[in-house]
PDB file of C-alpha atoms in Angstrom:
ATOM      1  CA  UNK A   2     -12.163   4.963  15.175  1.00 55.00           C
ATOM      2  CA  UNK A   3     -15.605   5.788  13.804  1.00 55.00           C
ATOM      3  CA  UNK A   4     -15.270   9.387  15.034  1.00 60.00           C
ATOM      4  CA  UNK A   5     -11.913   9.796  13.289  1.00 63.00           C
ATOM      5  CA  UNK A   6     -13.364   8.397  10.070  1.00 60.00           C
ATOM      6  CA  UNK A   7     -16.277  10.836  10.299  1.00 65.00           C
ATOM      7  CA  UNK A   8     -13.940  13.808  10.764  1.00 62.00           C
ATOM      8  CA  UNK A   9     -11.748  12.726   7.844  1.00 64.00           C
ATOM      9  CA  UNK A  10     -14.783  12.170   5.637  1.00 63.00           C
ATOM     10  CA  UNK A  11     -16.102  15.638   6.445  1.00 65.00           C
ATOM     11  CA  UNK A  12     -12.717  17.170   5.683  1.00 62.00           C
ATOM     12  CA  UNK A  13     -12.569  15.284   2.386  1.00 62.00           C
ATOM     13  CA  UNK A  14     -16.098  16.378   1.451  1.00 64.00           C
ATOM     14  CA  UNK A  15     -15.352  19.988   2.405  1.00 60.00           C
ATOM     15  CA  UNK A  16     -12.315  20.237   0.123  1.00 60.00           C
ATOM     16  CA  UNK A  17     -13.595  17.883  -2.571  1.00 62.00           C
ATOM     17  CA  UNK A  18     -12.833  19.158  -6.044  1.00 58.00           C
ATOM     18  CA  UNK A  19     -14.809  17.952  -9.057  1.00 56.00           C
ATOM     19  CA  UNK A  20     -12.167  19.073 -11.516  1.00 51.00           C
ATOM     20  CA  UNK A  21     -11.147  16.586 -14.205  1.00 59.00           C
ATOM     21  CA  UNK A  22      -7.533  17.383 -13.343  1.00 57.00           C
ATOM     22  CA  UNK A  23      -7.660  14.799 -10.556  1.00 63.00           C
ATOM     23  CA  UNK A  24      -9.521  12.091 -12.495  1.00 68.00           C
ATOM     24  CA  UNK A  25      -6.243  10.243 -13.317  1.00 70.00           C
ATOM     25  CA  UNK A  26      -5.763   9.851  -9.549  1.00 72.00           C
ATOM     26  CA  UNK A  27      -9.364   8.824  -8.890  1.00 74.00           C
ATOM     27  CA  UNK A  28      -9.651   6.073 -11.500  1.00 77.00           C
ATOM     28  CA  UNK A  29      -6.879   3.753 -10.185  1.00 78.00           C
ATOM     29  CA  UNK A  30      -7.969   4.071  -6.545  1.00 80.00           C
ATOM     30  CA  UNK A  31     -11.703   3.644  -7.196  1.00 78.00           C
ATOM     31  CA  UNK A  32     -11.774  -0.171  -6.992  1.00 79.00           C
ATOM     32  CA  UNK A  33      -9.333  -0.294  -4.064  1.00 80.00           C
ATOM     33  CA  UNK A  34     -11.418   2.150  -1.996  1.00 79.00           C
ATOM     34  CA  UNK A  35     -14.519   0.087  -2.669  1.00 78.00           C
ATOM     35  CA  UNK A  36     -12.885  -3.244  -1.759  1.00 76.00           C
ATOM     36  CA  UNK A  37     -11.106  -1.925   1.337  1.00 75.00           C
ATOM     37  CA  UNK A  38     -14.382  -0.911   2.992  1.00 73.00           C
ATOM     38  CA  UNK A  39     -13.054   2.437   4.232  1.00 74.00           C
ATOM     39  CA  UNK A  40     -16.387   4.157   3.651  1.00 75.00           C
ATOM     40  CA  UNK A  41     -15.053   6.761   1.195  1.00 78.00           C
ATOM     41  CA  UNK A  42     -15.692   7.497  -2.449  1.00 78.00           C
ATOM     42  CA  UNK A  43     -12.698   7.712  -4.786  1.00 79.00           C
ATOM     43  CA  UNK A  44     -12.981  11.502  -5.216  1.00 80.00           C
ATOM     44  CA  UNK A  45     -13.239  11.946  -1.439  1.00 81.00           C
ATOM     45  CA  UNK A  46     -10.119   9.850  -0.891  1.00 85.00           C
ATOM     46  CA  UNK A  47      -8.137  11.854  -3.445  1.00 84.00           C
ATOM     47  CA  UNK A  48      -9.302  15.075  -1.767  1.00 85.00           C
ATOM     48  CA  UNK A  49      -8.247  13.717   1.627  1.00 85.00           C
ATOM     49  CA  UNK A  50      -4.855  12.797   0.174  1.00 88.00           C
ATOM     50  CA  UNK A  51      -4.317  16.341  -1.118  1.00 88.00           C
ATOM     51  CA  UNK A  52      -5.496  17.937   2.145  1.00 87.00           C
ATOM     52  CA  UNK A  53      -3.173  15.841   4.311  1.00 89.00           C
ATOM     53  CA  UNK A  54      -0.269  16.386   1.906  1.00 91.00           C
ATOM     54  CA  UNK A  55      -0.781  20.174   2.126  1.00 91.00           C
ATOM     55  CA  UNK A  56      -0.961  20.025   5.917  1.00 92.00           C
ATOM     56  CA  UNK A  57       2.236  17.970   5.958  1.00 94.00           C
ATOM     57  CA  UNK A  58       3.913  20.535   3.693  1.00 94.00           C
ATOM     58  CA  UNK A  59       3.030  23.431   5.998  1.00 94.00           C
ATOM     59  CA  UNK A  60       3.957  21.614   9.204  1.00 95.00           C
ATOM     60  CA  UNK A  61       7.222  20.155   7.887  1.00 94.00           C
ATOM     61  CA  UNK A  62       8.282  23.494   6.374  1.00 94.00           C
ATOM     62  CA  UNK A  63       7.819  25.198   9.738  1.00 94.00           C
ATOM     63  CA  UNK A  64       9.726  22.428  11.530  1.00 93.00           C
ATOM     64  CA  UNK A  65      12.624  22.077   9.104  1.00 93.00           C
ATOM     65  CA  UNK A  66      13.136  25.848   8.832  1.00 92.00           C
ATOM     66  CA  UNK A  67      13.986  25.804  12.546  1.00 91.00           C
ATOM     67  CA  UNK A  68      16.459  22.942  12.109  1.00 88.00           C
ATOM     68  CA  UNK A  69      18.061  23.338   8.675  1.00 88.00           C
ATOM     69  CA  UNK A  70      19.164  25.936   6.127  1.00 87.00           C
ATOM     70  CA  UNK A  71      16.288  27.269   4.036  1.00 89.00           C
ATOM     71  CA  UNK A  72      17.095  25.335   0.843  1.00 86.00           C
ATOM     72  CA  UNK A  73      17.417  22.028   2.678  1.00 89.00           C
ATOM     73  CA  UNK A  74      14.232  22.749   4.633  1.00 91.00           C
ATOM     74  CA  UNK A  75      12.198  23.398   1.491  1.00 91.00           C
ATOM     75  CA  UNK A  76      13.509  20.306  -0.289  1.00 89.00           C
ATOM     76  CA  UNK A  77      12.808  18.033   2.671  1.00 92.00           C
ATOM     77  CA  UNK A  78       9.402  19.631   3.279  1.00 94.00           C
ATOM     78  CA  UNK A  79       8.396  18.838  -0.303  1.00 93.00           C
ATOM     79  CA  UNK A  80       9.689  15.287   0.121  1.00 92.00           C
ATOM     80  CA  UNK A  81       7.719  14.919   3.369  1.00 94.00           C
ATOM     81  CA  UNK A  82       4.517  16.203   1.773  1.00 94.00           C
ATOM     82  CA  UNK A  83       5.000  13.804  -1.146  1.00 93.00           C
ATOM     83  CA  UNK A  84       5.573  10.899   1.240  1.00 93.00           C
ATOM     84  CA  UNK A  85       2.506  11.670   3.346  1.00 93.00           C
ATOM     85  CA  UNK A  86       0.353  12.094   0.256  1.00 92.00           C
ATOM     86  CA  UNK A  87       1.624   8.844  -1.245  1.00 92.00           C
ATOM     87  CA  UNK A  88       1.120   7.028   2.053  1.00 92.00           C
ATOM     88  CA  UNK A  89      -2.514   8.155   2.279  1.00 90.00           C
ATOM     89  CA  UNK A  90      -3.193   7.475  -1.404  1.00 90.00           C
ATOM     90  CA  UNK A  91      -1.699   3.976  -1.189  1.00 90.00           C
ATOM     91  CA  UNK A  92      -3.556   2.987   1.987  1.00 90.00           C
ATOM     92  CA  UNK A  93      -6.675   1.579   0.229  1.00 88.00           C
ATOM     93  CA  UNK A  94      -4.432  -0.513  -2.043  1.00 87.00           C
ATOM     94  CA  UNK A  95      -2.623  -1.935   0.989  1.00 87.00           C
ATOM     95  CA  UNK A  96      -5.862  -2.727   2.845  1.00 87.00           C
ATOM     96  CA  UNK A  97      -7.434  -4.279  -0.252  1.00 84.00           C
ATOM     97  CA  UNK A  98      -4.297  -6.368  -0.845  1.00 84.00           C
ATOM     98  CA  UNK A  99      -4.208  -7.491   2.782  1.00 86.00           C
ATOM     99  CA  UNK A 100      -7.888  -8.482   2.675  1.00 85.00           C
ATOM    100  CA  UNK A 101      -7.360 -10.381  -0.569  1.00 86.00           C
ATOM    101  CA  UNK A 102      -4.366 -12.237   0.850  1.00 87.00           C
ATOM    102  CA  UNK A 103      -6.338 -13.146   3.981  1.00 88.00           C
ATOM    103  CA  UNK A 104      -9.286 -14.473   1.994  1.00 89.00           C
ATOM    104  CA  UNK A 105      -7.030 -16.480  -0.312  1.00 90.00           C
ATOM    105  CA  UNK A 106      -5.368 -18.023   2.759  1.00 90.00           C
ATOM    106  CA  UNK A 107      -8.765 -18.910   4.262  1.00 89.00           C
ATOM    107  CA  UNK A 108     -10.031 -20.528   1.062  1.00 91.00           C
ATOM    108  CA  UNK A 109      -8.556 -24.082   1.388  1.00 90.00           C
ATOM    109  CA  UNK A 110     -10.102 -24.627   4.839  1.00 91.00           C
ATOM    110  CA  UNK A 111     -13.348 -23.021   3.698  1.00 90.00           C
ATOM    111  CA  UNK A 112     -13.594 -25.410   0.751  1.00 90.00           C
ATOM    112  CA  UNK A 113     -12.661 -28.398   2.916  1.00 90.00           C
ATOM    113  CA  UNK A 114     -15.499 -27.606   5.324  1.00 89.00           C
ATOM    114  CA  UNK A 115     -17.925 -26.909   2.473  1.00 89.00           C
ATOM    115  CA  UNK A 116     -17.193 -30.215   0.733  1.00 89.00           C
ATOM    116  CA  UNK A 117     -17.388 -32.113   4.013  1.00 89.00           C
ATOM    117  CA  UNK A 118     -20.937 -30.875   4.607  1.00 88.00           C
ATOM    118  CA  UNK A 119     -21.854 -31.252   0.933  1.00 86.00           C
ATOM    119  CA  UNK A 120     -20.767 -34.915   0.970  1.00 86.00           C
ATOM    120  CA  UNK A 121     -23.297 -35.574   3.745  1.00 86.00           C
ATOM    121  CA  UNK A 122     -26.254 -33.542   2.448  1.00 82.00           C
ATOM    122  CA  UNK A 123     -25.726 -33.380  -1.326  1.00 84.00           C
ATOM    123  CA  UNK A 124     -27.197 -29.879  -1.222  1.00 85.00           C
ATOM    124  CA  UNK A 125     -24.949 -26.909  -1.989  1.00 86.00           C
ATOM    125  CA  UNK A 126     -27.368 -24.363  -0.503  1.00 87.00           C
ATOM    126  CA  UNK A 127     -27.426 -26.140   2.857  1.00 88.00           C
ATOM    127  CA  UNK A 128     -23.680 -26.847   2.758  1.00 87.00           C
ATOM    128  CA  UNK A 129     -22.851 -23.208   2.007  1.00 88.00           C
ATOM    129  CA  UNK A 130     -25.157 -21.939   4.757  1.00 88.00           C
ATOM    130  CA  UNK A 131     -23.548 -24.246   7.333  1.00 88.00           C
ATOM    131  CA  UNK A 132     -20.029 -23.309   6.211  1.00 88.00           C
ATOM    132  CA  UNK A 133     -20.406 -19.532   6.192  1.00 88.00           C
ATOM    133  CA  UNK A 134     -21.952 -19.544   9.657  1.00 84.00           C
ATOM    134  CA  UNK A 135     -19.280 -21.945  10.936  1.00 81.00           C
ATOM    135  CA  UNK A 136     -16.393 -19.608  10.023  1.00 78.00           C
ATOM    136  CA  UNK A 137     -15.772 -16.063  11.269  1.00 78.00           C
ATOM    137  CA  UNK A 138     -13.133 -14.943   8.752  1.00 82.00           C
ATOM    138  CA  UNK A 139     -13.284 -12.274   6.067  1.00 86.00           C
ATOM    139  CA  UNK A 140     -14.152 -14.812   3.381  1.00 87.00           C
ATOM    140  CA  UNK A 141     -17.169 -16.112   5.304  1.00 86.00           C
ATOM    141  CA  UNK A 142     -18.263 -12.545   6.050  1.00 87.00           C
ATOM    142  CA  UNK A 143     -18.238 -11.618   2.361  1.00 87.00           C
ATOM    143  CA  UNK A 144     -19.941 -14.900   1.483  1.00 88.00           C
ATOM    144  CA  UNK A 145     -22.749 -14.202   3.978  1.00 89.00           C
ATOM    145  CA  UNK A 146     -23.635 -11.010   2.131  1.00 88.00           C
ATOM    146  CA  UNK A 147     -23.851 -12.916  -1.142  1.00 88.00           C
ATOM    147  CA  UNK A 148     -25.842 -15.726   0.445  1.00 88.00           C
ATOM    148  CA  UNK A 149     -28.439 -13.269   1.771  1.00 89.00           C
ATOM    149  CA  UNK A 150     -28.818 -11.770  -1.709  1.00 89.00           C
ATOM    150  CA  UNK A 151     -29.155 -15.251  -3.204  1.00 88.00           C
ATOM    151  CA  UNK A 152     -31.944 -16.138  -0.759  1.00 88.00           C
ATOM    152  CA  UNK A 153     -33.665 -12.881  -1.729  1.00 88.00           C
ATOM    153  CA  UNK A 154     -33.893 -14.109  -5.309  1.00 86.00           C
ATOM    154  CA  UNK A 155     -30.814 -12.557  -6.883  1.00 87.00           C
ATOM    155  CA  UNK A 156     -29.085 -14.889  -9.404  1.00 88.00           C
ATOM    156  CA  UNK A 157     -26.139 -16.689  -7.783  1.00 87.00           C
ATOM    157  CA  UNK A 158     -23.391 -15.197  -9.982  1.00 88.00           C
ATOM    158  CA  UNK A 159     -24.748 -11.716  -9.363  1.00 89.00           C
ATOM    159  CA  UNK A 160     -25.257 -12.311  -5.631  1.00 89.00           C
ATOM    160  CA  UNK A 161     -21.653 -13.465  -5.195  1.00 89.00           C
ATOM    161  CA  UNK A 162     -20.334 -10.940  -7.720  1.00 87.00           C
ATOM    162  CA  UNK A 163     -17.970  -9.324  -5.198  1.00 84.00           C
ATOM    163  CA  UNK A 164     -16.249 -12.702  -4.751  1.00 86.00           C
ATOM    164  CA  UNK A 165     -16.337 -13.663  -8.426  1.00 87.00           C
ATOM    165  CA  UNK A 166     -15.233 -10.451 -10.144  1.00 84.00           C
ATOM    166  CA  UNK A 167     -12.974  -8.679  -7.622  1.00 80.00           C
ATOM    167  CA  UNK A 168      -9.369  -8.352  -8.898  1.00 78.00           C
ATOM    168  CA  UNK A 169      -6.682  -9.949  -6.741  1.00 78.00           C
ATOM    169  CA  UNK A 170      -8.859 -12.850  -5.582  1.00 83.00           C
ATOM    170  CA  UNK A 171      -7.678 -15.359  -8.154  1.00 88.00           C
ATOM    171  CA  UNK A 172      -8.660 -18.596  -6.420  1.00 90.00           C
ATOM    172  CA  UNK A 173     -11.626 -17.135  -4.544  1.00 90.00           C
ATOM    173  CA  UNK A 174     -12.997 -15.962  -7.906  1.00 92.00           C
ATOM    174  CA  UNK A 175     -12.697 -19.459  -9.354  1.00 92.00           C
ATOM    175  CA  UNK A 176     -14.144 -21.171  -6.285  1.00 91.00           C
ATOM    176  CA  UNK A 177     -17.228 -18.992  -6.012  1.00 91.00           C
ATOM    177  CA  UNK A 178     -17.881 -19.126  -9.722  1.00 92.00           C
ATOM    178  CA  UNK A 179     -18.096 -22.913  -9.317  1.00 91.00           C
ATOM    179  CA  UNK A 180     -20.225 -22.569  -6.169  1.00 91.00           C
ATOM    180  CA  UNK A 181     -22.587 -20.182  -7.961  1.00 90.00           C
ATOM    181  CA  UNK A 182     -22.890 -22.647 -10.843  1.00 90.00           C
ATOM    182  CA  UNK A 183     -23.758 -25.430  -8.390  1.00 89.00           C
ATOM    183  CA  UNK A 184     -26.329 -23.242  -6.625  1.00 88.00           C
ATOM    184  CA  UNK A 185     -28.018 -22.412  -9.925  1.00 87.00           C
ATOM    185  CA  UNK A 186     -27.936 -25.839 -11.583  1.00 86.00           C
ATOM    186  CA  UNK A 187     -27.344 -28.382  -8.818  1.00 84.00           C
ATOM    187  CA  UNK A 188     -24.165 -29.498 -10.590  1.00 84.00           C
ATOM    188  CA  UNK A 189     -21.643 -31.444  -8.480  1.00 85.00           C
ATOM    189  CA  UNK A 190     -18.490 -29.286  -8.483  1.00 86.00           C
ATOM    190  CA  UNK A 191     -16.690 -31.115  -5.676  1.00 85.00           C
ATOM    191  CA  UNK A 192     -13.691 -32.265  -7.711  1.00 89.00           C
ATOM    192  CA  UNK A 193     -13.263 -28.857  -9.319  1.00 90.00           C
ATOM    193  CA  UNK A 194     -13.341 -27.180  -5.898  1.00 90.00           C
ATOM    194  CA  UNK A 195     -10.754 -29.639  -4.583  1.00 91.00           C
ATOM    195  CA  UNK A 196      -8.490 -28.674  -7.489  1.00 93.00           C
ATOM    196  CA  UNK A 197      -8.942 -24.970  -6.663  1.00 90.00           C
ATOM    197  CA  UNK A 198      -8.118 -25.651  -2.995  1.00 90.00           C
ATOM    198  CA  UNK A 199      -4.938 -27.539  -3.948  1.00 92.00           C
ATOM    199  CA  UNK A 200      -3.866 -24.721  -6.255  1.00 91.00           C
ATOM    200  CA  UNK A 201      -4.544 -22.114  -3.552  1.00 90.00           C
ATOM    201  CA  UNK A 202      -2.522 -24.091  -0.982  1.00 90.00           C
ATOM    202  CA  UNK A 203       0.382 -24.475  -3.415  1.00 90.00           C
ATOM    203  CA  UNK A 204       0.290 -20.733  -4.154  1.00 87.00           C
ATOM    204  CA  UNK A 205       0.394 -19.883  -0.429  1.00 84.00           C
ATOM    205  CA  UNK A 206       3.389 -22.175   0.089  1.00 85.00           C
ATOM    206  CA  UNK A 207       5.155 -20.669  -2.922  1.00 83.00           C
ATOM    207  CA  UNK A 208       4.600 -17.112  -1.641  1.00 80.00           C
ATOM    208  CA  UNK A 209       5.935 -18.062   1.797  1.00 78.00           C
ATOM    209  CA  UNK A 210       9.039 -19.639   0.256  1.00 79.00           C
ATOM    210  CA  UNK A 211       9.567 -16.643  -2.007  1.00 76.00           C
ATOM    211  CA  UNK A 212       9.246 -14.259   0.943  1.00 74.00           C
ATOM    212  CA  UNK A 213      11.897 -16.176   2.885  1.00 74.00           C
ATOM    213  CA  UNK A 214      14.309 -15.971  -0.058  1.00 74.00           C
ATOM    214  CA  UNK A 215      13.871 -12.325  -1.036  1.00 74.00           C
ATOM    215  CA  UNK A 216      13.411 -10.877   2.458  1.00 71.00           C
ATOM    216  CA  UNK A 217      17.128 -10.220   3.060  1.00 73.00           C
ATOM    217  CA  UNK A 218      17.617  -8.762  -0.425  1.00 75.00           C
ATOM    218  CA  UNK A 219      14.691  -6.415   0.161  1.00 77.00           C
ATOM    219  CA  UNK A 220      16.151  -5.206   3.471  1.00 78.00           C
ATOM    220  CA  UNK A 221      19.563  -4.574   1.870  1.00 81.00           C
ATOM    221  CA  UNK A 222      18.011  -2.561  -0.961  1.00 78.00           C
ATOM    222  CA  UNK A 223      15.908  -0.545   1.474  1.00 80.00           C
ATOM    223  CA  UNK A 224      18.878   0.168   3.747  1.00 81.00           C
ATOM    224  CA  UNK A 225      20.983   1.478   0.860  1.00 83.00           C
ATOM    225  CA  UNK A 226      18.488   4.169  -0.148  1.00 84.00           C
ATOM    226  CA  UNK A 227      16.802   4.982   3.164  1.00 87.00           C
ATOM    227  CA  UNK A 228      19.789   4.832   5.525  1.00 89.00           C
ATOM    228  CA  UNK A 229      23.241   4.841   3.964  1.00 89.00           C
ATOM    229  CA  UNK A 230      22.678   7.390   1.177  1.00 88.00           C
ATOM    230  CA  UNK A 231      21.006  10.053   3.392  1.00 91.00           C
ATOM    231  CA  UNK A 232      23.634   9.398   6.072  1.00 91.00           C
ATOM    232  CA  UNK A 233      26.562  10.074   3.732  1.00 90.00           C
ATOM    233  CA  UNK A 234      24.680  12.860   1.919  1.00 88.00           C
ATOM    234  CA  UNK A 235      24.212  14.755   5.184  1.00 90.00           C
ATOM    235  CA  UNK A 236      27.859  14.225   6.146  1.00 89.00           C
ATOM    236  CA  UNK A 237      28.968  15.379   2.703  1.00 87.00           C
ATOM    237  CA  UNK A 238      26.965  18.606   2.912  1.00 86.00           C
ATOM    238  CA  UNK A 239      28.356  19.325   6.379  1.00 87.00           C
ATOM    239  CA  UNK A 240      31.900  18.757   5.079  1.00 86.00           C
ATOM    240  CA  UNK A 241      31.181  21.218   2.249  1.00 83.00           C
ATOM    241  CA  UNK A 242      30.167  23.874   4.770  1.00 82.00           C
ATOM    242  CA  UNK A 243      33.256  23.186   6.906  1.00 83.00           C
ATOM    243  CA  UNK A 244      35.574  23.499   3.888  1.00 79.00           C
ATOM    244  CA  UNK A 245      33.984  26.819   2.946  1.00 77.00           C
ATOM    245  CA  UNK A 246      34.558  28.165   6.446  1.00 78.00           C
ATOM    246  CA  UNK A 247      38.200  27.129   6.741  1.00 78.00           C
ATOM    247  CA  UNK A 248      39.315  27.792   3.163  1.00 69.00           C
ATOM    248  CA  UNK A 249      40.753  31.182   2.284  1.00 58.00           C
ATOM    249  CA  UNK A 250      38.976  30.986  -1.051  1.00 59.00           C
ATOM    250  CA  UNK A 251      35.658  29.153  -1.403  1.00 64.00           C
ATOM    251  CA  UNK A 252      36.226  25.873  -3.284  1.00 65.00           C
ATOM    252  CA  UNK A 253      32.801  26.202  -4.915  1.00 66.00           C
ATOM    253  CA  UNK A 254      31.130  28.877  -6.956  1.00 65.00           C
ATOM    254  CA  UNK A 255      27.615  29.853  -5.918  1.00 62.00           C
ATOM    255  CA  UNK A 256      26.043  28.021  -8.850  1.00 72.00           C
ATOM    256  CA  UNK A 257      28.362  25.022  -8.428  1.00 73.00           C
ATOM    257  CA  UNK A 258      27.319  24.555  -4.816  1.00 76.00           C
ATOM    258  CA  UNK A 259      23.647  24.830  -5.759  1.00 78.00           C
ATOM    259  CA  UNK A 260      24.081  22.152  -8.423  1.00 82.00           C
ATOM    260  CA  UNK A 261      25.710  19.801  -5.907  1.00 81.00           C
ATOM    261  CA  UNK A 262      22.946  20.394  -3.372  1.00 82.00           C
ATOM    262  CA  UNK A 263      20.256  19.843  -5.997  1.00 83.00           C
ATOM    263  CA  UNK A 264      21.955  16.635  -7.148  1.00 85.00           C
ATOM    264  CA  UNK A 265      22.067  15.300  -3.573  1.00 85.00           C
ATOM    265  CA  UNK A 266      18.335  15.755  -3.017  1.00 86.00           C
ATOM    266  CA  UNK A 267      17.463  14.621  -6.537  1.00 87.00           C
ATOM    267  CA  UNK A 268      19.358  11.360  -6.184  1.00 86.00           C
ATOM    268  CA  UNK A 269      17.975  10.905  -2.673  1.00 86.00           C
ATOM    269  CA  UNK A 270      14.403  10.897  -4.017  1.00 88.00           C
ATOM    270  CA  UNK A 271      15.208   9.095  -7.272  1.00 88.00           C
ATOM    271  CA  UNK A 272      17.117   6.381  -5.423  1.00 87.00           C
ATOM    272  CA  UNK A 273      14.223   5.801  -3.038  1.00 90.00           C
ATOM    273  CA  UNK A 274      11.674   5.569  -5.865  1.00 89.00           C
ATOM    274  CA  UNK A 275      13.797   3.183  -7.925  1.00 89.00           C
ATOM    275  CA  UNK A 276      14.669   1.002  -4.941  1.00 88.00           C
ATOM    276  CA  UNK A 277      11.023   0.912  -3.861  1.00 88.00           C
ATOM    277  CA  UNK A 278      10.008  -0.098  -7.371  1.00 88.00           C
ATOM    278  CA  UNK A 279      12.720  -2.750  -7.534  1.00 86.00           C
ATOM    279  CA  UNK A 280      11.550  -4.103  -4.189  1.00 85.00           C
ATOM    280  CA  UNK A 281       8.106  -4.379  -5.738  1.00 84.00           C
ATOM    281  CA  UNK A 282       9.518  -6.232  -8.727  1.00 83.00           C
ATOM    282  CA  UNK A 283      11.164  -8.923  -6.627  1.00 81.00           C
ATOM    283  CA  UNK A 284       8.344  -9.241  -4.062  1.00 78.00           C
ATOM    284  CA  UNK A 285       5.151  -8.584  -6.046  1.00 77.00           C
ATOM    285  CA  UNK A 286       6.311  -8.663  -9.697  1.00 78.00           C
ATOM    286  CA  UNK A 287       5.089  -5.065  -9.960  1.00 83.00           C
ATOM    287  CA  UNK A 288       7.234  -1.908 -10.065  1.00 88.00           C
ATOM    288  CA  UNK A 289       4.230   0.360  -9.410  1.00 86.00           C
ATOM    289  CA  UNK A 290       3.036  -1.690  -6.427  1.00 86.00           C
ATOM    290  CA  UNK A 291       6.539  -1.484  -4.996  1.00 87.00           C
ATOM    291  CA  UNK A 292       6.401   2.321  -5.119  1.00 89.00           C
ATOM    292  CA  UNK A 293       2.969   2.331  -3.460  1.00 87.00           C
ATOM    293  CA  UNK A 294       4.088  -0.013  -0.681  1.00 86.00           C
ATOM    294  CA  UNK A 295       7.695   1.020  -0.003  1.00 88.00           C
ATOM    295  CA  UNK A 296       8.362   4.565  -1.277  1.00 90.00           C
ATOM    296  CA  UNK A 297       6.596   6.550   1.469  1.00 91.00           C
ATOM    297  CA  UNK A 298       8.085   4.766   4.525  1.00 91.00           C
ATOM    298  CA  UNK A 299      11.549   4.680   2.919  1.00 91.00           C
ATOM    299  CA  UNK A 300      11.371   8.397   2.146  1.00 92.00           C
ATOM    300  CA  UNK A 301      10.252   9.324   5.668  1.00 92.00           C
ATOM    301  CA  UNK A 302      13.028   7.183   7.151  1.00 92.00           C
ATOM    302  CA  UNK A 303      15.578   8.798   4.830  1.00 93.00           C
ATOM    303  CA  UNK A 304      14.419  12.279   5.867  1.00 93.00           C
ATOM    304  CA  UNK A 305      14.776  11.385   9.547  1.00 94.00           C
ATOM    305  CA  UNK A 306      18.274   9.946   8.991  1.00 93.00           C
ATOM    306  CA  UNK A 307      19.341  13.012   6.996  1.00 93.00           C
ATOM    307  CA  UNK A 308      18.078  15.558   9.543  1.00 92.00           C
ATOM    308  CA  UNK A 309      19.459  13.643  12.532  1.00 94.00           C
ATOM    309  CA  UNK A 310      22.872  13.148  10.901  1.00 93.00           C
ATOM    310  CA  UNK A 311      23.057  16.744   9.676  1.00 92.00           C
ATOM    311  CA  UNK A 312      22.280  18.213  13.101  1.00 90.00           C
ATOM    312  CA  UNK A 313      24.591  15.791  14.915  1.00 91.00           C
ATOM    313  CA  UNK A 314      27.472  16.442  12.512  1.00 89.00           C
ATOM    314  CA  UNK A 315      27.000  20.218  12.856  1.00 87.00           C
ATOM    315  CA  UNK A 316      27.017  19.816  16.620  1.00 86.00           C
ATOM    316  CA  UNK A 317      30.405  18.102  16.487  1.00 84.00           C
ATOM    317  CA  UNK A 318      31.857  20.649  14.054  1.00 79.00           C
ATOM    318  CA  UNK A 319      30.547  23.582  16.088  1.00 67.00           C
ATOM    319  CA  UNK A 320      28.475  24.994  13.229  1.00 60.00           C
TER     320      UNK A 320
END
């Protein structure tokens, strides 16, 4: 894994572009790359995204030109390159979100252990040391780094800054702000930490219940754009070709057929983006996050369904 990361980092550094054109892509991903611990800078990750998208464009164009008519091949190659690029670009967001969710889930037990030790020793420094070396999770790992800085003389809020200021760690932020206050002043924050733990537990239960309710809806939405639409779109285009071959006079003008083909691929991509965003709205309350999470896999699945259906239908029609 380390070797692969080194190769990717070298490729990103080799093709890194310092142009301000890509700064709108670098700014949103900067924090996510840092939190995810991938070992890349934001500009390197954007460069890697562009490199892999270009490679996907070349490879998919060569593949689809052997399987499909030229226009279809170019449209699907562009869609594949977009999907690969989006998938790579979104990866730090997904890793950062997964890490945040894991740490939020670990928090109630972490606080319970911390308060148990604190009740015996009445010393937050000793209680925190015992707790972070008792657990092996991501939260304890991040807390160890802050604890080492605190012992080195760094102010508590600054030492635990990554757990206090990182976006997406709502309850972890609150808990470690209280812990830092106790470390600095000796203030008893036990009741406040218990309240944070209860709130975190309630939030986890709510998310689990929400997931169970919206899971089926999400699958139905995804199936409509990534399976059924490309399936019927491919069949429709094959039927168009069959009608042209058997009709004495072509039922479509050259421009009319091009408009229909463009509309098929346009609505294929637009439908995927809107359905991915809507999935994000019902699961994460964020349209943009839905596109980052769902658009790339849905698009790649839709491309596979389209190509498979198109080739199979042509096989049956003898075209």
